Tab-separated table of C-alpha atoms in Angstrom:
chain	number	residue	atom	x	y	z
A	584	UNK	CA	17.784	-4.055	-12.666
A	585	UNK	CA	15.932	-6.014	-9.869
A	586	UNK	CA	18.091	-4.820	-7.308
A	587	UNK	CA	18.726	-1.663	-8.106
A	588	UNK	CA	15.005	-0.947	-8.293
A	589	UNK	CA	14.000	-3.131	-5.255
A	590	UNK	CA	16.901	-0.781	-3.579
A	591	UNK	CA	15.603	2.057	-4.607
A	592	UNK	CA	12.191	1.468	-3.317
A	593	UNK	CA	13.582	1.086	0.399
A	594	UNK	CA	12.304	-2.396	0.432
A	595	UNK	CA	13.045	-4.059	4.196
A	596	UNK	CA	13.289	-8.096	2.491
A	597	UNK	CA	13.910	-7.998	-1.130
A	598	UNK	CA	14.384	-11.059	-3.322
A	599	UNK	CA	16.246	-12.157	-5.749
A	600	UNK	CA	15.327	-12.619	-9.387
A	601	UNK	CA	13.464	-15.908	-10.362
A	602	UNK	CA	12.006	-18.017	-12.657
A	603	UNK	CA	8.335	-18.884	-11.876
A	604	UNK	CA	7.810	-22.165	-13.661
A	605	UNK	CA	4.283	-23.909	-13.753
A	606	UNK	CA	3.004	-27.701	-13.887
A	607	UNK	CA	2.791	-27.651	-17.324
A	608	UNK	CA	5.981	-26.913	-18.102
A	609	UNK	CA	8.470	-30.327	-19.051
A	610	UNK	CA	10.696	-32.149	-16.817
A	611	UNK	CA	13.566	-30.713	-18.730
A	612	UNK	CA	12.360	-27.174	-19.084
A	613	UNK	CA	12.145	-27.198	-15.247
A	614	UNK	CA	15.403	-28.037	-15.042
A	615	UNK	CA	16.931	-25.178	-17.590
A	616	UNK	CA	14.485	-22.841	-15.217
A	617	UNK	CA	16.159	-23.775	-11.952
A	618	UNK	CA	19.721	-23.695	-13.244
A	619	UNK	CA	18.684	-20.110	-14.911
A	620	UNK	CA	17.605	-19.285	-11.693
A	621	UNK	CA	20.815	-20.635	-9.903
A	622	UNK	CA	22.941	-18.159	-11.894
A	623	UNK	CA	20.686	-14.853	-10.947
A	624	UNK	CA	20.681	-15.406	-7.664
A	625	UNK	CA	25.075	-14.746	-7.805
A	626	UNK	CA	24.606	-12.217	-9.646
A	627	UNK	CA	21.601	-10.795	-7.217
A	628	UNK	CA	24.273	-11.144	-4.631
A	629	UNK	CA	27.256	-9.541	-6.424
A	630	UNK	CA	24.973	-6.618	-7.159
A	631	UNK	CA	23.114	-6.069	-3.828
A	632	UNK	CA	26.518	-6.112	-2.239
A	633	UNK	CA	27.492	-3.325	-4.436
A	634	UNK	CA	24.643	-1.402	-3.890
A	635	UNK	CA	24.775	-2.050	0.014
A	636	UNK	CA	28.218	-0.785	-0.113
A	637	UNK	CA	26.720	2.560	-1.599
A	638	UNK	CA	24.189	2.851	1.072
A	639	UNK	CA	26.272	4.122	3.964
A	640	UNK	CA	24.346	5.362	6.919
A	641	UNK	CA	20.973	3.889	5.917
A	642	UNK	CA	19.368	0.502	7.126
A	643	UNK	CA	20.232	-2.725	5.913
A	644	UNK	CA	17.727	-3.983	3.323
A	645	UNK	CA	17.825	-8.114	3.467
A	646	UNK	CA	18.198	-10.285	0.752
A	647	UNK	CA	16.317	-13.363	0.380
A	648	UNK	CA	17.110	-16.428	-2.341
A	649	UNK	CA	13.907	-17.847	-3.979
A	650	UNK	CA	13.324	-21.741	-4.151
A	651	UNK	CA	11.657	-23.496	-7.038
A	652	UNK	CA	11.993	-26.725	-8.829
A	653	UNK	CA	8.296	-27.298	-9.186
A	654	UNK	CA	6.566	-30.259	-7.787
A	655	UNK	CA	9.995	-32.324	-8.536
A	656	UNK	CA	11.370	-33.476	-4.420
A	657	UNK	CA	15.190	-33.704	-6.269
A	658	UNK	CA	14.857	-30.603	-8.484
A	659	UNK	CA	13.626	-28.554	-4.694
A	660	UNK	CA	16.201	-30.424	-2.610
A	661	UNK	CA	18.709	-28.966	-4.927
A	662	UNK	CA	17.500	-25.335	-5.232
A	663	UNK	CA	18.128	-25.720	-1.655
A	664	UNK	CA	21.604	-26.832	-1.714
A	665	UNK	CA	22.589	-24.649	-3.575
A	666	UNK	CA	21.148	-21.637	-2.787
A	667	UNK	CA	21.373	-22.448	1.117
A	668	UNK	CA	25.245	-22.053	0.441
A	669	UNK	CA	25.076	-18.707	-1.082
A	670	UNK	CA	24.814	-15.445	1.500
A	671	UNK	CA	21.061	-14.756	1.703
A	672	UNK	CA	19.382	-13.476	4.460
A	673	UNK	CA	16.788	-15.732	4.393
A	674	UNK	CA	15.060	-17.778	1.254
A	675	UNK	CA	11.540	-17.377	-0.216
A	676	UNK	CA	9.695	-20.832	-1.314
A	677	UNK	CA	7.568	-20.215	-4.095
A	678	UNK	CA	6.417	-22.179	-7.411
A	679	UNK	CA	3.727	-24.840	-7.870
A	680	UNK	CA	4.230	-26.610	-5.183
A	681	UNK	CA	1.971	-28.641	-2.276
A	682	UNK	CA	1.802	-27.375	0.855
A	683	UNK	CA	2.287	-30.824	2.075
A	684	UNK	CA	5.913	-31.237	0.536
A	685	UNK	CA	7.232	-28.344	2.012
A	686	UNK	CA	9.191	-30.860	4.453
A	687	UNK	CA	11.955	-31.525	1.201
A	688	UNK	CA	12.498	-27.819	1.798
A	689	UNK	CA	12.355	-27.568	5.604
A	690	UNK	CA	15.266	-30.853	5.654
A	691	UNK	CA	17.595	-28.733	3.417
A	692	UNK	CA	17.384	-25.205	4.184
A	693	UNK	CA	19.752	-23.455	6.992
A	694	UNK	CA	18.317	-23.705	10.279
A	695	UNK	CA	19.495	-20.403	11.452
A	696	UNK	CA	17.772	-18.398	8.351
A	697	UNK	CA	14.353	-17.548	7.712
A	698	UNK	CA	12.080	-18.958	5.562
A	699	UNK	CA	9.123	-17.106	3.577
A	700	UNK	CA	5.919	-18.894	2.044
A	701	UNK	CA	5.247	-17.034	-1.043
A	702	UNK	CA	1.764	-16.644	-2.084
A	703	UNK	CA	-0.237	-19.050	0.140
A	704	UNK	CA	-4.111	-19.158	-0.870
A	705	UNK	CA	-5.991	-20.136	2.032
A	706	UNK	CA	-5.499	-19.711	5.936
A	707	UNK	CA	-4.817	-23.160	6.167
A	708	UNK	CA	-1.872	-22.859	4.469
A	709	UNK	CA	-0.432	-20.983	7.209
A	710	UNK	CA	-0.585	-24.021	9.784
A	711	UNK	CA	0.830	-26.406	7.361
A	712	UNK	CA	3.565	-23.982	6.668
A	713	UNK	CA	4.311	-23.942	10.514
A	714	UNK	CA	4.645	-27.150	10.997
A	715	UNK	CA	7.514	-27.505	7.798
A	716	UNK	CA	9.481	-24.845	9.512
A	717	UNK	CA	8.136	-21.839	7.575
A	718	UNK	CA	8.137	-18.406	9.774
A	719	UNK	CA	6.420	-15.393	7.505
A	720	UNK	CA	3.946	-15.744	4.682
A	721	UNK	CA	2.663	-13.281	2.620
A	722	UNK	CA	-0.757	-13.633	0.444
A	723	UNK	CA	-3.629	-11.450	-1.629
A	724	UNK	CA	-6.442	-13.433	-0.552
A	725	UNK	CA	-7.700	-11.290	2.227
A	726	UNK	CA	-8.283	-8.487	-0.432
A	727	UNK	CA	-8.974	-10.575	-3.285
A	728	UNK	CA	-12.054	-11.520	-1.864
A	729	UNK	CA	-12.931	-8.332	0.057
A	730	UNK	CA	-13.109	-7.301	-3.539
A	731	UNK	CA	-15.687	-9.279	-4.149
A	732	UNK	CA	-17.698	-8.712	-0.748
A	733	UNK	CA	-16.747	-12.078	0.568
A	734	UNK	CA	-14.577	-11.609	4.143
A	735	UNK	CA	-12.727	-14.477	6.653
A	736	UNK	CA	-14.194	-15.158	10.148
A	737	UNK	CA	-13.888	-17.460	12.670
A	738	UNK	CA	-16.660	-19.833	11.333
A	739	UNK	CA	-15.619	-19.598	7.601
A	740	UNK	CA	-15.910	-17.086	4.819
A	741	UNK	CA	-18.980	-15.650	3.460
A	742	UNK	CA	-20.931	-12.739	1.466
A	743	UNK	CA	-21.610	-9.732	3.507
A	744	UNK	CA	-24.236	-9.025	0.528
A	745	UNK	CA	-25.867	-11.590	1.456
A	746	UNK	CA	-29.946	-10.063	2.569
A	747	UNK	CA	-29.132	-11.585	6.173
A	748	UNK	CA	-26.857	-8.807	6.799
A	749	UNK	CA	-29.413	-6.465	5.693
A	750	UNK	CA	-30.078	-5.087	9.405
A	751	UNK	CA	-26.971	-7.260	11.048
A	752	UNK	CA	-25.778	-4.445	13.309
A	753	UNK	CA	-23.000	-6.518	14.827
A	754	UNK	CA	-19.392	-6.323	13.450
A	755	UNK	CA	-17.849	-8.537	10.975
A	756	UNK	CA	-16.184	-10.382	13.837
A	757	UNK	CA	-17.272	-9.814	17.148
A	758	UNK	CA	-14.590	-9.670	19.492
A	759	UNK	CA	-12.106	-8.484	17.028
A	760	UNK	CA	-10.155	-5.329	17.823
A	761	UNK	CA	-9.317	-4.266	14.392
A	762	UNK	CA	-10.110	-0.500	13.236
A	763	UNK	CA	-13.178	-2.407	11.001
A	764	UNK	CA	-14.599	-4.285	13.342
A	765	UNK	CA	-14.680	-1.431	16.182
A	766	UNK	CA	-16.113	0.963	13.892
A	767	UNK	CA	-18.563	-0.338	11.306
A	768	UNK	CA	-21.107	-2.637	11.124
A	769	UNK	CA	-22.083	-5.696	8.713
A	770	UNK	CA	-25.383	-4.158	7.793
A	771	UNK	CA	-23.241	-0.516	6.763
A	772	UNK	CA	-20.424	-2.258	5.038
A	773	UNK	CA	-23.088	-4.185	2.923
A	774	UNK	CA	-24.836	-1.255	2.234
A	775	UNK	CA	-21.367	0.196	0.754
A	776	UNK	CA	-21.068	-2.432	-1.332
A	777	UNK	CA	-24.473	-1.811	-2.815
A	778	UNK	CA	-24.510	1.598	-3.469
A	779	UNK	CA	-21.335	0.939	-5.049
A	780	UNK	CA	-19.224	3.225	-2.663
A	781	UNK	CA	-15.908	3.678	-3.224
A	782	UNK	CA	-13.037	5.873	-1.148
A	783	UNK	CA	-12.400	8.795	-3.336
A	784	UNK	CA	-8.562	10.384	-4.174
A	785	UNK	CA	-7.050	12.060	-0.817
A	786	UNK	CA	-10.008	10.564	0.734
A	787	UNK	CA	-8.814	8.098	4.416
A	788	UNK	CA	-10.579	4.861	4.747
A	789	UNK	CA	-11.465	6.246	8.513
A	790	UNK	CA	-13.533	9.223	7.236
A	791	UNK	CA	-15.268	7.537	4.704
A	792	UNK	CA	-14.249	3.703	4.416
A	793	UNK	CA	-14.384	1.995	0.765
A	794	UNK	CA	-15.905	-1.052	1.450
A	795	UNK	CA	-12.780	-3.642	0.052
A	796	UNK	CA	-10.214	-1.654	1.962
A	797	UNK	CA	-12.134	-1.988	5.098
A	798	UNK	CA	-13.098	-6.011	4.766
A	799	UNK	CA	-9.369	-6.340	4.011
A	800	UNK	CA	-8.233	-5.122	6.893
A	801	UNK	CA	-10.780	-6.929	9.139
A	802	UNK	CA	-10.015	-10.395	6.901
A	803	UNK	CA	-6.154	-9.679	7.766
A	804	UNK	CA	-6.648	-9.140	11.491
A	805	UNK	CA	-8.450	-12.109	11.878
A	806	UNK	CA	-5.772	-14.406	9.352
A	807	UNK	CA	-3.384	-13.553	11.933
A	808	UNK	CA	-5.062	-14.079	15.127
A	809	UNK	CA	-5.016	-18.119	14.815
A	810	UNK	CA	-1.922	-18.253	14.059
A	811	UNK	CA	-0.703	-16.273	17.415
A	812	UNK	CA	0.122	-18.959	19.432
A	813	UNK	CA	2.614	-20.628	17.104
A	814	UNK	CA	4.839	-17.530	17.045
A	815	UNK	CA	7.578	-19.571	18.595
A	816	UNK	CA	10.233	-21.946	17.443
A	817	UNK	CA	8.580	-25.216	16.508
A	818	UNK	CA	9.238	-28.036	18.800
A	819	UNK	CA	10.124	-31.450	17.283
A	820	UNK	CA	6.534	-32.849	18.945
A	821	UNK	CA	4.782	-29.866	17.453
A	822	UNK	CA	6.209	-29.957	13.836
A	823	UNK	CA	4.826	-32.927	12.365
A	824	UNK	CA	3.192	-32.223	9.226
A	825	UNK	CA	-0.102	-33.518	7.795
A	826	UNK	CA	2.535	-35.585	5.546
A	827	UNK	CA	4.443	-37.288	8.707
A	828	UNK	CA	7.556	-35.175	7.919
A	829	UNK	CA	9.369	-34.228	11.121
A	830	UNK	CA	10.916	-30.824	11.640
A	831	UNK	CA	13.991	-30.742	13.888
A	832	UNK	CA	13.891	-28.330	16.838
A	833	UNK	CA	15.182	-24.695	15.882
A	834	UNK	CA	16.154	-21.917	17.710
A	835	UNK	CA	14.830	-18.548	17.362
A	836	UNK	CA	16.400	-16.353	14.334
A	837	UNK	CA	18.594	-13.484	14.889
A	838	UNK	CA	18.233	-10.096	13.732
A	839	UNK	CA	18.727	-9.637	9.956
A	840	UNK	CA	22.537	-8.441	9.694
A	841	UNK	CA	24.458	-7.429	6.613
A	842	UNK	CA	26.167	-10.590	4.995
């Protein structure tokens, strides 16, 4: 049912079915999980490949493996193994897990694949991922928090209800290019956010912005503009993580093709 839906929805990277397990859960229950999840990613496979075949004449969606095993190095080390020896197009890590042992992954995983952090929480997170070898991330933070008025910047996050930005004409982040940033001020967005404004049905965010789509997209801009430089291939000397784990060198990825 995963893949058929995930199909049907056009998605470009799907991934397969899971088990999300948390710290609380026992040694032995993480184990059960991971093997549970071992058996639904062959028959994620056996299925997408079926449904692939059916899609003649259409793009290729990719199919990406999830990694878990918890905060356990052999229990990750093994979702590795043996998922890195099934056909995925790439392989999602996700689970509790600290951002700091990503390197158990990074040693295990195929070098030619991609690898997706799921659900970081803070823009640090992205650089840590880097250096373990990680190349996309995906993450609700950025609208989490433009939810609740707060928004990223280069000098930190903070409140744009705060009275300071009562007459702060300036944008959110000044030399940001965004469609936010170029078009509204802080003083107008927190005036949104007092009066309670919200986009209406039908309504575009560039006629007559809600306030939390707006902040999103100005928090998202800037999450990615850090992290511009290190759109290449680590280098050994550059992928050293905060943990002293070493990356080997790896070469760029090639274009997603059917398996």
């Amino acid at each position: 049912v995963s893949m058929q839906v995930q199909h049907q929805i056009g998605a470009d990277v799907m991934f397969a079915f899971d088990e999300l397990t948390t710290l609380y859960n026992s040694r032995g229950y993480q184990e059960e999980a991971l093997e549970r999840t071992r058996l639904w990613a062959l028959r994620c496979i056996a299925e997408h490949q079926r449904l692939t075949t059916e899609r003649v004449g259409k793009p290729y969606q990719a199919l990406f493996g999830v990694i878990q095993g918890a905060q356990y190095e052999d229990l990750r080390r093994k979702a590795c193994q043996d998922l890195g020896s099934m056909p995925f197009d790439g392989f999602g890590i996700g689970g509790a897990l600290e951002k700091e042992n990503l390197g158990w992954c990074a040693e295990e995983l195929p070098e030619s694949k991609p690898r997706h952090l799921l659900g970081i929480s803070e823009p640090d997170d992205i650089f840590v991922g880097i250096e373990n070898g990680v190349d996309t991330f995906d993450c609700v933070s950025p609208t989490r928090v433009a939810r609740n008025a707060a928004v990223y910047s280069p000098t930190g996050r903070y409140n744009i209800t705060n009275a300071r930005f009562k007459a702060d004409f300036s944008p959110i982040y000044e030399g940001c290019d965004c469609y936010t940033c170029t078009h509204y001020t802080r003083a107008y967005l927190r005036h949104l956010f007092k009066a309670d404004e919200r986009v209406l049905p039908g309504r575009t965010v560039w006629r007559r912005p809600s306030p939390p789509s707006t902040m999103s997209a100005s928090s998202c801009a800037w999450w990615t503009t850090p992290a511009k430089p290190s759109r290449t291939a680590p280098t050994s000397s550059t992928a050293t993580s905060s943990s002293a784990t070493t990356t080997p060198a790896r070469s760029p990825k090639p274009a997603l093709q059917p398996v």
